[in-house]
């Protein structure tokens, strides 16, 4: 009986000494959800068409350059991003990725392309060299065999809405 009690005590003590990482859930709401609109040197620019929360009346779009983004992330993809640590309150903001989740943007029925492909094509067609661009809306219209893409271009506090129709052809 003493041996059984001793073995159970040792097992109990050893189970308390395990060196396993505890799962820490990430808060459910991301810090930003939007489209990747630019990419450079391990950073991505994520822009949401929803207004920023910093009370800055000059800049309406919520935008952040995030470092430590996975290389696999591409311009035009819709993502949800959680930040690690604080963010720099410049415009666009700057921060570090804690977690990033790609949103499912499959090709619509009848289309050769995905949203990502059409956003990339749309960015090639507009002049936004010194501005921040956000996707206001994007949809494939099967009857027209074309995509309708509306972009918001913010330059020096001014916003310009540009609507594009892009044929779905190779």
PDB file of C-alpha atoms in Angstrom:
ATOM      1  CA  UNK A   1       0.000   0.000   0.000  1.00  0.00           C
ATOM      2  CA  UNK A   2       2.868   2.354   0.802  1.00  0.00           C
ATOM      3  CA  UNK A   3       4.408   1.693  -2.626  1.00  0.00           C
ATOM      4  CA  UNK A   4       1.165   2.553  -4.425  1.00  0.00           C
ATOM      5  CA  UNK A   5       0.790   5.743  -2.411  1.00  0.00           C
ATOM      6  CA  UNK A   6       4.428   6.675  -3.087  1.00  0.00           C
ATOM      7  CA  UNK A   7       4.038   6.075  -6.844  1.00  0.00           C
ATOM      8  CA  UNK A   8       0.832   8.136  -6.980  1.00  0.00           C
ATOM      9  CA  UNK A   9       2.525  10.981  -5.074  1.00  0.00           C
ATOM     10  CA  UNK A  10       5.517  10.969  -7.435  1.00  0.00           C
ATOM     11  CA  UNK A  11       3.236  10.950 -10.501  1.00  0.00           C
ATOM     12  CA  UNK A  12       1.222  13.833  -9.062  1.00  0.00           C
ATOM     13  CA  UNK A  13       4.374  15.882  -8.422  1.00  0.00           C
ATOM     14  CA  UNK A  14       5.795  15.130 -11.871  1.00  0.00           C
ATOM     15  CA  UNK A  15       2.561  16.092 -13.616  1.00  0.00           C
ATOM     16  CA  UNK A  16       2.789  19.528 -11.993  1.00  0.00           C
ATOM     17  CA  UNK A  17       6.343  19.982 -13.297  1.00  0.00           C
ATOM     18  CA  UNK A  18       5.544  19.579 -16.980  1.00  0.00           C
ATOM     19  CA  UNK A  19       7.039  22.246 -19.205  1.00  0.00           C
ATOM     20  CA  UNK A  20       4.265  22.621 -21.740  1.00  0.00           C
ATOM     21  CA  UNK A  21       3.078  25.866 -23.242  1.00  0.00           C
ATOM     22  CA  UNK A  22      -0.388  26.950 -22.299  1.00  0.00           C
ATOM     23  CA  UNK A  23      -2.722  27.963 -25.123  1.00  0.00           C
ATOM     24  CA  UNK A  24      -3.482  31.648 -24.915  1.00  0.00           C
ATOM     25  CA  UNK A  25      -6.435  32.491 -27.115  1.00  0.00           C
ATOM     26  CA  UNK A  26      -6.223  35.593 -29.272  1.00  0.00           C
ATOM     27  CA  UNK A  27      -9.076  38.007 -28.818  1.00  0.00           C
ATOM     28  CA  UNK A  28     -11.865  37.236 -31.240  1.00  0.00           C
ATOM     29  CA  UNK A  29     -11.990  40.546 -33.112  1.00  0.00           C
ATOM     30  CA  UNK A  30      -8.983  41.440 -35.257  1.00  0.00           C
ATOM     31  CA  UNK A  31      -7.275  44.801 -34.902  1.00  0.00           C
ATOM     32  CA  UNK A  32      -7.906  45.382 -38.609  1.00  0.00           C
ATOM     33  CA  UNK A  33      -9.659  43.564 -41.418  1.00  0.00           C
ATOM     34  CA  UNK A  34      -8.969  44.715 -44.937  1.00  0.00           C
ATOM     35  CA  UNK A  35      -7.082  44.103 -48.130  1.00  0.00           C
ATOM     36  CA  UNK A  36      -3.323  43.935 -48.644  1.00  0.00           C
ATOM     37  CA  UNK A  37      -2.716  46.916 -50.916  1.00  0.00           C
ATOM     38  CA  UNK A  38       1.100  47.034 -50.994  1.00  0.00           C
ATOM     39  CA  UNK A  39       4.061  44.886 -50.006  1.00  0.00           C
ATOM     40  CA  UNK A  40       7.758  45.579 -49.419  1.00  0.00           C
ATOM     41  CA  UNK A  41      10.666  44.016 -47.505  1.00  0.00           C
ATOM     42  CA  UNK A  42       8.631  41.703 -45.248  1.00  0.00           C
ATOM     43  CA  UNK A  43       5.947  44.319 -44.609  1.00  0.00           C
ATOM     44  CA  UNK A  44       2.414  44.545 -45.922  1.00  0.00           C
ATOM     45  CA  UNK A  45       0.069  47.526 -46.083  1.00  0.00           C
ATOM     46  CA  UNK A  46      -3.383  46.511 -44.884  1.00  0.00           C
ATOM     47  CA  UNK A  47      -6.154  49.011 -45.593  1.00  0.00           C
ATOM     48  CA  UNK A  48      -9.750  48.878 -44.434  1.00  0.00           C
ATOM     49  CA  UNK A  49     -12.432  51.019 -46.043  1.00  0.00           C
ATOM     50  CA  UNK A  50     -13.844  51.517 -42.551  1.00  0.00           C
ATOM     51  CA  UNK A  51     -12.782  54.803 -40.950  1.00  0.00           C
ATOM     52  CA  UNK A  52      -9.786  54.879 -38.647  1.00  0.00           C
ATOM     53  CA  UNK A  53     -10.373  55.131 -34.923  1.00  0.00           C
ATOM     54  CA  UNK A  54      -7.697  57.660 -34.057  1.00  0.00           C
ATOM     55  CA  UNK A  55      -9.995  60.658 -34.498  1.00  0.00           C
ATOM     56  CA  UNK A  56      -7.748  62.018 -37.236  1.00  0.00           C
ATOM     57  CA  UNK A  57     -10.114  63.971 -39.485  1.00  0.00           C
ATOM     58  CA  UNK A  58      -7.456  64.400 -42.175  1.00  0.00           C
ATOM     59  CA  UNK A  59      -7.183  60.654 -42.825  1.00  0.00           C
ATOM     60  CA  UNK A  60     -10.376  58.660 -43.054  1.00  0.00           C
ATOM     61  CA  UNK A  61      -9.081  55.232 -44.096  1.00  0.00           C
ATOM     62  CA  UNK A  62      -7.723  52.845 -41.481  1.00  0.00           C
ATOM     63  CA  UNK A  63      -4.311  51.724 -42.760  1.00  0.00           C
ATOM     64  CA  UNK A  64      -1.252  50.053 -41.232  1.00  0.00           C
ATOM     65  CA  UNK A  65       2.125  48.806 -42.413  1.00  0.00           C
ATOM     66  CA  UNK A  66       2.676  45.544 -40.528  1.00  0.00           C
ATOM     67  CA  UNK A  67       6.076  43.919 -40.199  1.00  0.00           C
ATOM     68  CA  UNK A  68       6.835  40.215 -39.792  1.00  0.00           C
ATOM     69  CA  UNK A  69       4.118  39.291 -42.280  1.00  0.00           C
ATOM     70  CA  UNK A  70       4.490  35.872 -43.919  1.00  0.00           C
ATOM     71  CA  UNK A  71       6.048  36.040 -47.394  1.00  0.00           C
ATOM     72  CA  UNK A  72       3.148  34.022 -48.812  1.00  0.00           C
ATOM     73  CA  UNK A  73       0.726  36.943 -48.334  1.00  0.00           C
ATOM     74  CA  UNK A  74       0.061  38.723 -51.649  1.00  0.00           C
ATOM     75  CA  UNK A  75      -1.307  42.077 -52.739  1.00  0.00           C
ATOM     76  CA  UNK A  76      -5.076  41.900 -53.156  1.00  0.00           C
ATOM     77  CA  UNK A  77      -5.725  39.277 -50.484  1.00  0.00           C
ATOM     78  CA  UNK A  78      -8.269  39.986 -47.789  1.00  0.00           C
ATOM     79  CA  UNK A  79      -6.835  39.460 -44.303  1.00  0.00           C
ATOM     80  CA  UNK A  80      -7.642  39.764 -40.624  1.00  0.00           C
ATOM     81  CA  UNK A  81      -4.691  41.000 -38.547  1.00  0.00           C
ATOM     82  CA  UNK A  82      -3.991  41.026 -34.822  1.00  0.00           C
ATOM     83  CA  UNK A  83      -1.098  43.233 -33.644  1.00  0.00           C
ATOM     84  CA  UNK A  84       1.710  42.399 -31.229  1.00  0.00           C
ATOM     85  CA  UNK A  85       2.570  45.199 -28.842  1.00  0.00           C
ATOM     86  CA  UNK A  86       1.853  48.826 -29.551  1.00  0.00           C
ATOM     87  CA  UNK A  87       1.543  50.581 -32.858  1.00  0.00           C
ATOM     88  CA  UNK A  88       3.125  53.782 -34.104  1.00  0.00           C
ATOM     89  CA  UNK A  89       0.441  56.371 -34.693  1.00  0.00           C
ATOM     90  CA  UNK A  90       1.852  57.748 -37.950  1.00  0.00           C
ATOM     91  CA  UNK A  91      -0.262  57.579 -41.090  1.00  0.00           C
ATOM     92  CA  UNK A  92      -0.401  54.887 -42.122  1.00  0.00           C
ATOM     93  CA  UNK A  93       0.190  53.351 -38.701  1.00  0.00           C
ATOM     94  CA  UNK A  94       3.032  50.877 -38.186  1.00  0.00           C
ATOM     95  CA  UNK A  95       2.965  47.685 -36.151  1.00  0.00           C
ATOM     96  CA  UNK A  96       3.984  44.049 -35.909  1.00  0.00           C
ATOM     97  CA  UNK A  97       1.864  41.043 -36.853  1.00  0.00           C
ATOM     98  CA  UNK A  98       0.967  38.730 -33.984  1.00  0.00           C
ATOM     99  CA  UNK A  99      -1.444  36.646 -36.045  1.00  0.00           C
ATOM    100  CA  UNK A 100      -2.781  36.958 -39.568  1.00  0.00           C
ATOM    101  CA  UNK A 101      -5.637  35.055 -41.152  1.00  0.00           C
ATOM    102  CA  UNK A 102      -6.380  34.905 -44.874  1.00  0.00           C
ATOM    103  CA  UNK A 103     -10.050  35.266 -45.701  1.00  0.00           C
ATOM    104  CA  UNK A 104     -11.555  32.818 -48.182  1.00  0.00           C
ATOM    105  CA  UNK A 105     -11.857  34.559 -51.543  1.00  0.00           C
ATOM    106  CA  UNK A 106     -12.475  31.753 -54.001  1.00  0.00           C
ATOM    107  CA  UNK A 107     -13.079  32.382 -57.695  1.00  0.00           C
ATOM    108  CA  UNK A 108     -16.748  33.047 -58.379  1.00  0.00           C
ATOM    109  CA  UNK A 109     -18.618  30.627 -60.634  1.00  0.00           C
ATOM    110  CA  UNK A 110     -17.938  31.499 -64.273  1.00  0.00           C
ATOM    111  CA  UNK A 111     -14.860  33.636 -63.573  1.00  0.00           C
ATOM    112  CA  UNK A 112     -11.263  32.932 -64.521  1.00  0.00           C
ATOM    113  CA  UNK A 113      -9.996  35.164 -61.721  1.00  0.00           C
ATOM    114  CA  UNK A 114     -10.278  35.752 -57.982  1.00  0.00           C
ATOM    115  CA  UNK A 115     -10.795  39.014 -56.072  1.00  0.00           C
ATOM    116  CA  UNK A 116      -7.039  39.115 -55.460  1.00  0.00           C
ATOM    117  CA  UNK A 117      -6.308  38.998 -59.196  1.00  0.00           C
ATOM    118  CA  UNK A 118      -8.802  41.771 -59.974  1.00  0.00           C
ATOM    119  CA  UNK A 119      -7.520  44.035 -57.199  1.00  0.00           C
ATOM    120  CA  UNK A 120      -4.010  43.643 -58.605  1.00  0.00           C
ATOM    121  CA  UNK A 121      -5.301  44.545 -62.100  1.00  0.00           C
ATOM    122  CA  UNK A 122      -7.232  47.490 -60.690  1.00  0.00           C
ATOM    123  CA  UNK A 123      -4.176  48.852 -58.896  1.00  0.00           C
ATOM    124  CA  UNK A 124      -2.283  48.756 -62.205  1.00  0.00           C
ATOM    125  CA  UNK A 125      -4.983  50.903 -63.844  1.00  0.00           C
ATOM    126  CA  UNK A 126      -5.138  53.780 -61.358  1.00  0.00           C
ATOM    127  CA  UNK A 127      -2.701  56.511 -60.413  1.00  0.00           C
ATOM    128  CA  UNK A 128      -2.136  56.265 -56.680  1.00  0.00           C
ATOM    129  CA  UNK A 129       1.610  56.669 -56.476  1.00  0.00           C
ATOM    130  CA  UNK A 130       1.481  58.867 -53.374  1.00  0.00           C
ATOM    131  CA  UNK A 131      -1.789  57.789 -51.822  1.00  0.00           C
ATOM    132  CA  UNK A 132      -3.480  55.108 -49.782  1.00  0.00           C
ATOM    133  CA  UNK A 133      -5.924  52.883 -51.683  1.00  0.00           C
ATOM    134  CA  UNK A 134      -8.821  50.933 -50.166  1.00  0.00           C
ATOM    135  CA  UNK A 135     -11.304  48.530 -51.718  1.00  0.00           C
ATOM    136  CA  UNK A 136     -14.794  49.955 -51.279  1.00  0.00           C
ATOM    137  CA  UNK A 137     -16.489  47.135 -53.178  1.00  0.00           C
ATOM    138  CA  UNK A 138     -15.656  44.292 -55.542  1.00  0.00           C
ATOM    139  CA  UNK A 139     -18.026  41.950 -57.345  1.00  0.00           C
ATOM    140  CA  UNK A 140     -18.064  39.631 -60.336  1.00  0.00           C
ATOM    141  CA  UNK A 141     -21.069  40.267 -62.605  1.00  0.00           C
ATOM    142  CA  UNK A 142     -21.670  37.045 -64.486  1.00  0.00           C
ATOM    143  CA  UNK A 143     -24.070  38.614 -67.020  1.00  0.00           C
ATOM    144  CA  UNK A 144     -21.348  41.066 -68.120  1.00  0.00           C
ATOM    145  CA  UNK A 145     -18.503  38.578 -67.645  1.00  0.00           C
ATOM    146  CA  UNK A 146     -16.716  41.413 -65.874  1.00  0.00           C
ATOM    147  CA  UNK A 147     -15.680  42.611 -62.440  1.00  0.00           C
ATOM    148  CA  UNK A 148     -16.890  45.858 -60.914  1.00  0.00           C
ATOM    149  CA  UNK A 149     -14.284  47.300 -58.593  1.00  0.00           C
ATOM    150  CA  UNK A 150     -14.650  50.513 -56.611  1.00  0.00           C
ATOM    151  CA  UNK A 151     -11.489  51.900 -55.022  1.00  0.00           C
ATOM    152  CA  UNK A 152     -11.049  54.812 -52.638  1.00  0.00           C
ATOM    153  CA  UNK A 153      -7.812  56.712 -53.225  1.00  0.00           C
ATOM    154  CA  UNK A 154      -6.790  58.990 -50.370  1.00  0.00           C
ATOM    155  CA  UNK A 155      -4.096  61.566 -51.142  1.00  0.00           C
ATOM    156  CA  UNK A 156      -3.185  64.458 -48.855  1.00  0.00           C
ATOM    157  CA  UNK A 157      -6.476  64.259 -46.951  1.00  0.00           C
ATOM    158  CA  UNK A 158      -8.623  64.216 -50.092  1.00  0.00           C
ATOM    159  CA  UNK A 159     -10.562  61.158 -51.198  1.00  0.00           C
ATOM    160  CA  UNK A 160     -11.256  60.167 -54.769  1.00  0.00           C
ATOM    161  CA  UNK A 161     -13.571  57.255 -55.584  1.00  0.00           C
ATOM    162  CA  UNK A 162     -12.680  55.374 -58.749  1.00  0.00           C
ATOM    163  CA  UNK A 163     -15.023  52.800 -60.263  1.00  0.00           C
ATOM    164  CA  UNK A 164     -13.544  50.285 -62.679  1.00  0.00           C
ATOM    165  CA  UNK A 165     -15.087  47.601 -64.868  1.00  0.00           C
ATOM    166  CA  UNK A 166     -12.543  44.928 -65.739  1.00  0.00           C
ATOM    167  CA  UNK A 167     -13.349  42.204 -68.267  1.00  0.00           C
ATOM    168  CA  UNK A 168     -12.871  38.662 -67.009  1.00  0.00           C
ATOM    169  CA  UNK A 169     -10.616  37.502 -69.808  1.00  0.00           C
ATOM    170  CA  UNK A 170      -7.200  35.940 -70.006  1.00  0.00           C
TER     171      UNK A 170
END
